[in-house]
């Protein structure tokens, strides 16, 4: 007898660290999803900025099927063609000379932080161990990355945290100047804070960080796990600013839904990651690499990247139109197709109340903290789906306002 899984099964069988919505999607195509009852949804959530080409995009399905019939996994005792092709594609398209492949964003950041510490020990000595990062930042859920992340709720309650980590205020260079010194090993920053509320870094701030790193022989690490691979309208957001980091991390959109991550670095830095210093059983897995390569090659084209910028304008216009009617937003911001709408004072902290209403209206969206409605749709979402999704969002907001 077969059992159809239901939402109660989650509470019975899954570790209780998540609180998923009640509906269970079973099928997706492009920017639409269908649940167990056959109800249709428009997807502005994109699996939290992961489904860069929507659901089951033919280019990714073909890459998956093709590689799936050839070779899946070898371990790092051997190398494989898709991993080499992916690394070359990333090096050819960015500042980087070397790539470390892994399976998630947290793992890419863990590698970046360990590399930075090792580089400092190799080149400057043990004393150069301070890592500066920012309040409200998010860098993953490993113990090192939650500690570097600037949201104490994720790192507290697990006993002693790793040392040598300092936090400054985002977009406030003065607060960094107070902490930086010759013992600074690295500054880790998201060019635009994602989980922290969709807050773009200013040009002066990010340039100031680059200059401070150069002055103090420290490394600049850009966490582009959320902003990377076309999300910002460029392959990586650093290209929008013309500011080059020493290390960059990528995941989420990189695999278009397949778990994969990458740490990119210059030769001068990467050479500290000598044999045995770090590793990952799945890192550079052939199946993951083949899908990621297909995603990168498809996304890093003028058509797709221009399309992201065009869709950004459409999202902004729709959100402004809704806001003129209901006045629920204080500010609409973001880059490319990573957009945030901050709630106005009257609706302070109520972004999360929109999500279940939106689901009832047939729309999936996200929040970034309690006060920001976030959207991270497919980079190729059709204009008709944007219009229909916005009509559904407007109905949800109308209900929020009516119930207030
Ligand atoms: C999601 C995210 C991570 C963590 O990635 P995982 O794949 O969940 O480990 C790290 N940094 C940023 C900026 C993110 O948005």
XYZ file of C-alpha atoms and ligand atoms in Angstrom:
419
model
C 0.000 0.000 0.000
C 1.434 3.335 -0.944
C 1.195 6.312 1.395
C 0.739 9.820 0.021
C 2.984 12.070 2.120
C 1.254 14.960 3.837
C 2.203 17.973 5.930
C 1.649 16.067 9.221
C 4.421 13.689 8.158
C 6.790 16.625 8.436
C 5.994 17.003 12.118
C 6.253 13.244 12.676
C 9.434 12.429 10.832
C 11.512 15.537 10.195
C 13.806 17.264 12.668
C 11.822 20.233 14.001
C 14.173 23.005 12.790
C 11.856 24.295 10.025
C 8.227 25.399 9.844
C 7.261 24.896 6.184
C 4.005 26.204 4.687
C 1.046 23.836 4.594
C 0.972 23.215 0.827
C 3.293 20.635 -0.756
C 4.303 21.453 -4.330
C 4.802 18.377 -6.477
C 5.616 19.740 -9.942
C 7.160 22.840 -11.439
C 7.629 24.275 -14.894
C 9.291 27.630 -15.492
C 7.900 30.092 -12.949
C 4.811 28.046 -12.091
C 4.327 25.304 -9.508
C 1.476 22.895 -8.748
C 0.657 21.382 -5.357
C -0.742 17.954 -4.404
C -4.278 19.183 -5.072
C -3.342 20.537 -8.501
C -3.527 24.198 -7.429
C -1.200 26.434 -9.404
C 1.234 29.023 -7.997
C 3.461 31.675 -9.485
C 6.943 31.487 -8.055
C 8.577 34.749 -6.977
C 10.561 32.854 -4.314
C 12.743 30.789 -6.632
C 13.686 28.350 -3.871
C 15.364 31.292 -2.052
C 17.305 32.647 -5.039
C 18.314 29.151 -6.158
C 16.097 28.302 -9.138
C 17.861 30.762 -11.426
C 16.156 29.372 -14.526
C 12.870 28.471 -12.889
C 11.766 24.862 -12.543
C 12.925 22.102 -14.874
C 14.443 24.417 -17.485
C 15.185 22.272 -20.575
C 18.851 23.369 -20.667
C 19.375 22.100 -17.105
C 17.237 18.979 -17.567
C 19.261 18.065 -20.660
C 22.571 18.587 -18.838
C 21.321 16.482 -15.920
C 20.059 13.638 -18.116
C 23.106 13.653 -20.329
C 25.584 13.531 -17.442
C 23.279 11.227 -15.459
C 23.787 8.505 -18.049
C 27.571 8.968 -18.178
C 29.082 9.429 -14.734
C 27.809 10.819 -11.420
C 30.540 10.693 -8.852
C 34.165 9.714 -8.442
C 35.429 11.470 -5.273
C 38.492 13.697 -5.322
C 40.803 10.729 -5.727
C 40.069 11.357 -9.415
C 39.166 14.496 -11.289
C 36.418 14.615 -13.914
C 35.599 16.504 -17.103
C 32.507 18.456 -15.929
C 34.353 19.768 -12.837
C 37.298 20.895 -14.970
C 34.945 22.547 -17.466
C 33.067 24.347 -14.694
C 36.261 25.586 -13.027
C 37.591 26.837 -16.375
C 34.287 28.595 -17.150
C 34.375 30.402 -13.777
C 38.035 31.395 -14.147
C 37.509 32.595 -17.747
C 34.546 34.760 -16.681
C 35.840 36.316 -13.436
C 38.864 37.818 -11.644
C 39.713 34.401 -10.215
C 42.605 32.085 -11.091
C 41.546 29.077 -9.022
C 38.297 27.409 -7.969
C 37.423 25.101 -5.051
C 34.166 23.230 -5.647
C 31.783 22.137 -2.901
C 28.067 21.572 -2.371
C 26.596 24.644 -0.636
C 27.080 28.295 0.225
C 27.990 27.650 3.830
C 30.637 25.205 2.699
C 32.032 27.714 0.180
C 32.271 30.350 2.942
C 33.822 27.888 5.382
C 36.481 27.219 2.730
C 36.978 30.966 2.170
C 37.452 31.648 5.885
C 39.802 28.729 6.412
C 41.788 29.765 3.346
C 42.044 33.364 4.590
C 43.338 32.210 7.983
C 45.809 29.814 6.362
C 47.006 32.506 3.923
C 47.613 34.862 6.866
C 49.583 32.234 8.812
C 51.661 31.400 5.720
C 52.398 34.997 4.747
C 52.239 37.071 7.921
C 52.124 34.864 11.027
C 49.644 33.545 13.600
C 48.841 36.992 15.043
C 47.016 38.070 11.867
C 43.781 36.272 12.675
C 41.001 38.882 12.904
C 38.021 38.500 10.614
C 35.771 41.521 10.240
C 32.203 41.058 9.061
C 28.915 42.946 9.458
C 25.857 43.029 11.650
C 22.810 41.539 9.914
C 25.035 39.613 7.501
C 24.404 35.959 6.721
C 27.137 33.574 5.637
C 25.765 30.079 6.302
C 25.028 27.661 9.139
C 28.336 25.962 9.898
C 29.687 27.030 13.275
C 32.407 29.229 11.751
C 30.002 30.861 9.269
C 27.220 31.545 11.804
C 29.841 33.143 14.039
C 31.124 35.373 11.235
C 27.510 36.114 10.306
C 26.087 39.141 12.063
C 22.879 37.677 13.494
C 23.637 36.375 17.016
C 20.398 34.363 17.114
C 22.072 31.869 14.759
C 25.308 31.453 16.741
C 24.163 31.702 20.367
C 23.132 28.695 22.436
C 25.763 26.283 21.135
C 28.552 26.911 23.630
C 31.825 28.725 22.939
C 32.031 30.339 19.497
C 35.193 30.481 17.355
C 37.363 33.492 18.259
C 38.945 36.348 16.341
C 35.703 37.609 14.784
C 34.635 41.285 14.883
C 31.447 42.906 13.614
C 31.016 46.374 12.117
C 27.982 48.214 10.762
C 27.091 47.648 7.119
C 27.556 50.671 4.842
C 29.425 52.447 7.663
C 33.108 52.660 6.816
C 33.946 54.519 10.035
C 32.823 51.524 12.084
C 35.222 49.344 10.087
C 38.117 51.794 10.490
C 37.736 51.422 14.263
C 38.296 47.656 14.043
C 40.770 47.220 11.212
C 44.505 46.890 11.857
C 47.584 44.911 11.009
C 46.070 41.892 12.761
C 43.144 41.927 10.281
C 43.190 38.740 8.233
C 40.088 39.347 6.118
C 36.923 41.367 5.692
C 33.950 39.237 4.636
C 31.001 41.075 3.112
C 27.941 40.546 0.953
C 27.971 43.197 -1.826
C 24.249 43.356 -1.104
C 22.941 41.920 2.163
C 20.333 39.297 1.339
C 18.948 37.671 4.489
C 19.679 40.928 6.315
C 16.933 42.735 4.382
C 18.059 43.282 0.740
C 20.436 46.145 1.488
C 22.772 47.067 -1.389
C 26.301 48.063 -0.418
C 27.158 51.591 -1.500
C 29.961 52.161 -3.982
C 31.953 54.199 -1.439
C 31.554 51.590 1.278
C 32.698 48.641 -0.834
C 35.540 50.685 -2.361
C 36.513 51.766 1.152
C 36.686 48.115 2.243
C 38.905 47.315 -0.738
C 41.219 50.213 0.189
C 41.348 49.233 3.882
C 42.243 45.652 2.928
C 45.029 46.905 0.662
C 46.365 49.239 3.361
C 46.459 46.498 5.986
C 47.441 43.484 3.852
C 44.071 41.858 4.496
C 41.896 39.851 2.129
C 38.548 41.058 0.823
C 36.022 38.217 0.648
C 32.782 38.828 -1.260
C 30.019 36.433 -0.265
C 28.047 36.268 -3.503
C 26.116 33.155 -2.568
C 22.838 35.054 -3.008
C 23.887 37.835 -5.431
C 25.896 35.643 -7.803
C 25.307 34.007 -11.176
C 23.171 36.623 -12.903
C 20.997 37.562 -9.947
C 22.334 41.159 -9.880
C 22.169 41.668 -13.646
C 25.871 40.812 -14.015
C 27.403 37.349 -13.654
C 28.610 38.490 -10.212
C 27.608 41.672 -8.390
C 31.250 42.796 -7.995
C 31.175 43.572 -11.719
C 28.430 46.168 -11.141
C 30.782 48.005 -8.756
C 34.071 47.426 -10.547
C 35.581 46.358 -7.222
C 37.500 43.097 -7.212
C 37.708 40.843 -4.151
C 40.506 38.376 -3.392
C 38.072 35.568 -2.675
C 34.462 35.188 -3.846
C 31.930 32.551 -2.876
C 29.060 31.302 -5.007
C 26.227 28.781 -4.611
C 22.404 29.154 -4.803
C 21.814 30.241 -8.471
C 24.996 28.439 -9.520
C 23.287 25.064 -9.693
C 19.822 26.303 -10.664
C 18.418 23.876 -8.060
C 21.203 21.295 -7.937
C 23.304 21.536 -4.736
C 26.661 23.015 -5.678
C 28.974 25.724 -4.371
C 32.264 27.283 -5.376
C 35.002 29.366 -3.819
C 36.939 31.491 -6.291
C 40.313 33.037 -5.475
C 43.394 34.625 -6.964
C 46.508 32.509 -7.392
C 48.375 34.453 -4.709
C 45.771 33.469 -2.122
C 44.694 30.044 -3.388
C 48.230 28.706 -3.239
C 47.887 28.390 0.541
C 45.269 25.697 0.059
C 47.964 23.041 -0.370
C 47.293 19.311 -0.563
C 45.462 18.099 2.521
C 44.477 21.522 3.923
C 40.806 21.227 2.978
C 38.375 18.973 1.167
C 34.843 17.794 0.466
C 33.708 14.329 -0.622
C 31.060 15.690 -2.977
C 32.973 18.794 -4.069
C 33.389 18.744 -7.837
C 30.848 15.939 -8.196
C 30.431 15.301 -11.937
C 26.629 15.526 -11.983
C 26.542 18.789 -9.990
C 29.317 20.296 -12.090
C 27.610 19.441 -15.383
C 24.381 21.149 -14.289
C 26.236 24.194 -12.919
C 28.244 24.561 -16.115
C 25.032 24.546 -18.159
C 23.555 27.203 -15.849
C 26.623 29.473 -16.013
C 26.930 29.220 -19.792
C 23.232 29.933 -20.296
C 23.035 32.809 -17.813
C 26.280 34.617 -18.658
C 25.020 35.954 -21.986
C 24.006 39.531 -22.849
C 20.412 38.381 -23.570
C 19.844 36.827 -20.149
C 21.699 39.526 -18.175
C 19.947 42.371 -20.040
C 16.688 40.520 -19.430
C 17.359 40.528 -15.688
C 17.778 44.329 -15.711
C 14.606 44.758 -17.751
C 12.639 42.526 -15.383
C 14.043 44.460 -12.416
C 12.408 47.610 -13.812
C 9.130 45.740 -14.308
C 9.153 44.422 -10.738
C 9.857 47.906 -9.444
C 7.048 49.495 -11.496
C 4.513 46.907 -10.352
C 5.529 47.248 -6.696
C 5.332 51.045 -6.918
C 1.883 50.832 -8.483
C 0.662 48.558 -5.675
C 2.227 50.870 -3.128
C 0.517 53.962 -4.532
C -2.805 52.269 -3.749
C -2.050 50.716 -0.367
C 0.967 52.550 1.092
C 2.332 49.400 2.708
C 5.967 49.906 1.663
C 8.494 52.447 2.856
C 11.168 51.600 0.312
C 11.556 49.325 -2.710
C 15.161 48.317 -3.324
C 17.490 45.666 -4.655
C 19.589 44.742 -7.640
C 18.568 42.746 -10.681
C 16.091 40.082 -9.636
C 16.815 40.214 -5.937
C 14.257 42.728 -4.758
C 13.055 43.843 -1.354
C 10.106 45.964 -0.286
C 10.486 47.337 3.228
C 7.208 47.663 5.126
C 6.009 51.154 6.028
C 5.768 52.183 9.696
C 2.083 51.262 9.917
C 2.925 47.707 8.834
C 6.230 47.399 10.717
C 7.257 43.765 11.192
C 4.354 42.402 9.149
C 6.115 41.212 5.988
C 5.632 37.602 7.136
C 1.855 38.067 7.294
C 1.818 38.579 3.527
C 3.243 35.128 2.743
C 0.271 32.889 3.742
C -2.167 35.346 2.131
C -0.076 35.280 -1.054
C -0.112 31.480 -1.053
C -3.900 31.531 -0.786
C -3.922 33.839 -3.808
C -1.532 31.533 -5.697
C 1.792 33.300 -5.247
C 4.999 32.243 -3.555
C 7.201 35.013 -2.176
C 9.821 35.400 0.569
C 10.748 37.651 3.418
C 14.184 38.925 4.471
C 13.792 39.552 8.192
C 10.462 40.586 9.718
C 10.187 43.848 7.814
C 11.074 43.159 4.191
C 9.094 41.318 1.531
C 11.680 39.656 -0.743
C 11.444 38.417 -4.310
C 14.046 36.245 -6.060
C 12.285 34.792 -9.099
C 13.669 32.953 -12.090
C 16.044 35.133 -14.119
C 13.978 34.294 -17.198
C 10.500 34.660 -15.688
C 8.039 35.527 -18.502
C 6.514 39.005 -18.391
C 3.016 37.476 -18.277
C 3.957 35.598 -15.090
C 5.294 38.803 -13.532
C 1.993 40.578 -14.291
C -0.141 37.703 -12.996
C 2.060 37.248 -9.910
C 1.762 40.962 -9.134
C -2.038 40.823 -9.507
C -2.040 38.017 -6.937
C 0.331 39.944 -4.669
C -1.985 42.946 -4.865
C -4.950 40.817 -3.751
C -2.900 39.509 -0.811
C -1.916 43.043 0.186
C -5.481 44.268 -0.201
C -6.500 41.564 2.292
C -3.673 42.483 4.671
C -4.778 46.112 4.607
C -8.477 45.234 4.972
C -7.725 43.069 8.031
C -5.664 45.775 9.755
C 22.100 31.314 1.552
C 23.349 32.022 1.883
C 24.447 31.332 2.441
C 24.358 29.890 2.878
O 24.235 29.015 1.795
P 23.798 27.496 2.074
O 23.800 26.875 0.704
O 22.468 27.514 2.744
O 24.833 26.898 2.950
C 25.605 32.046 2.653
N 25.717 33.344 2.327
C 24.689 34.025 1.786
C 24.875 35.469 1.414
C 23.466 33.402 1.555
O 22.437 34.084 1.051
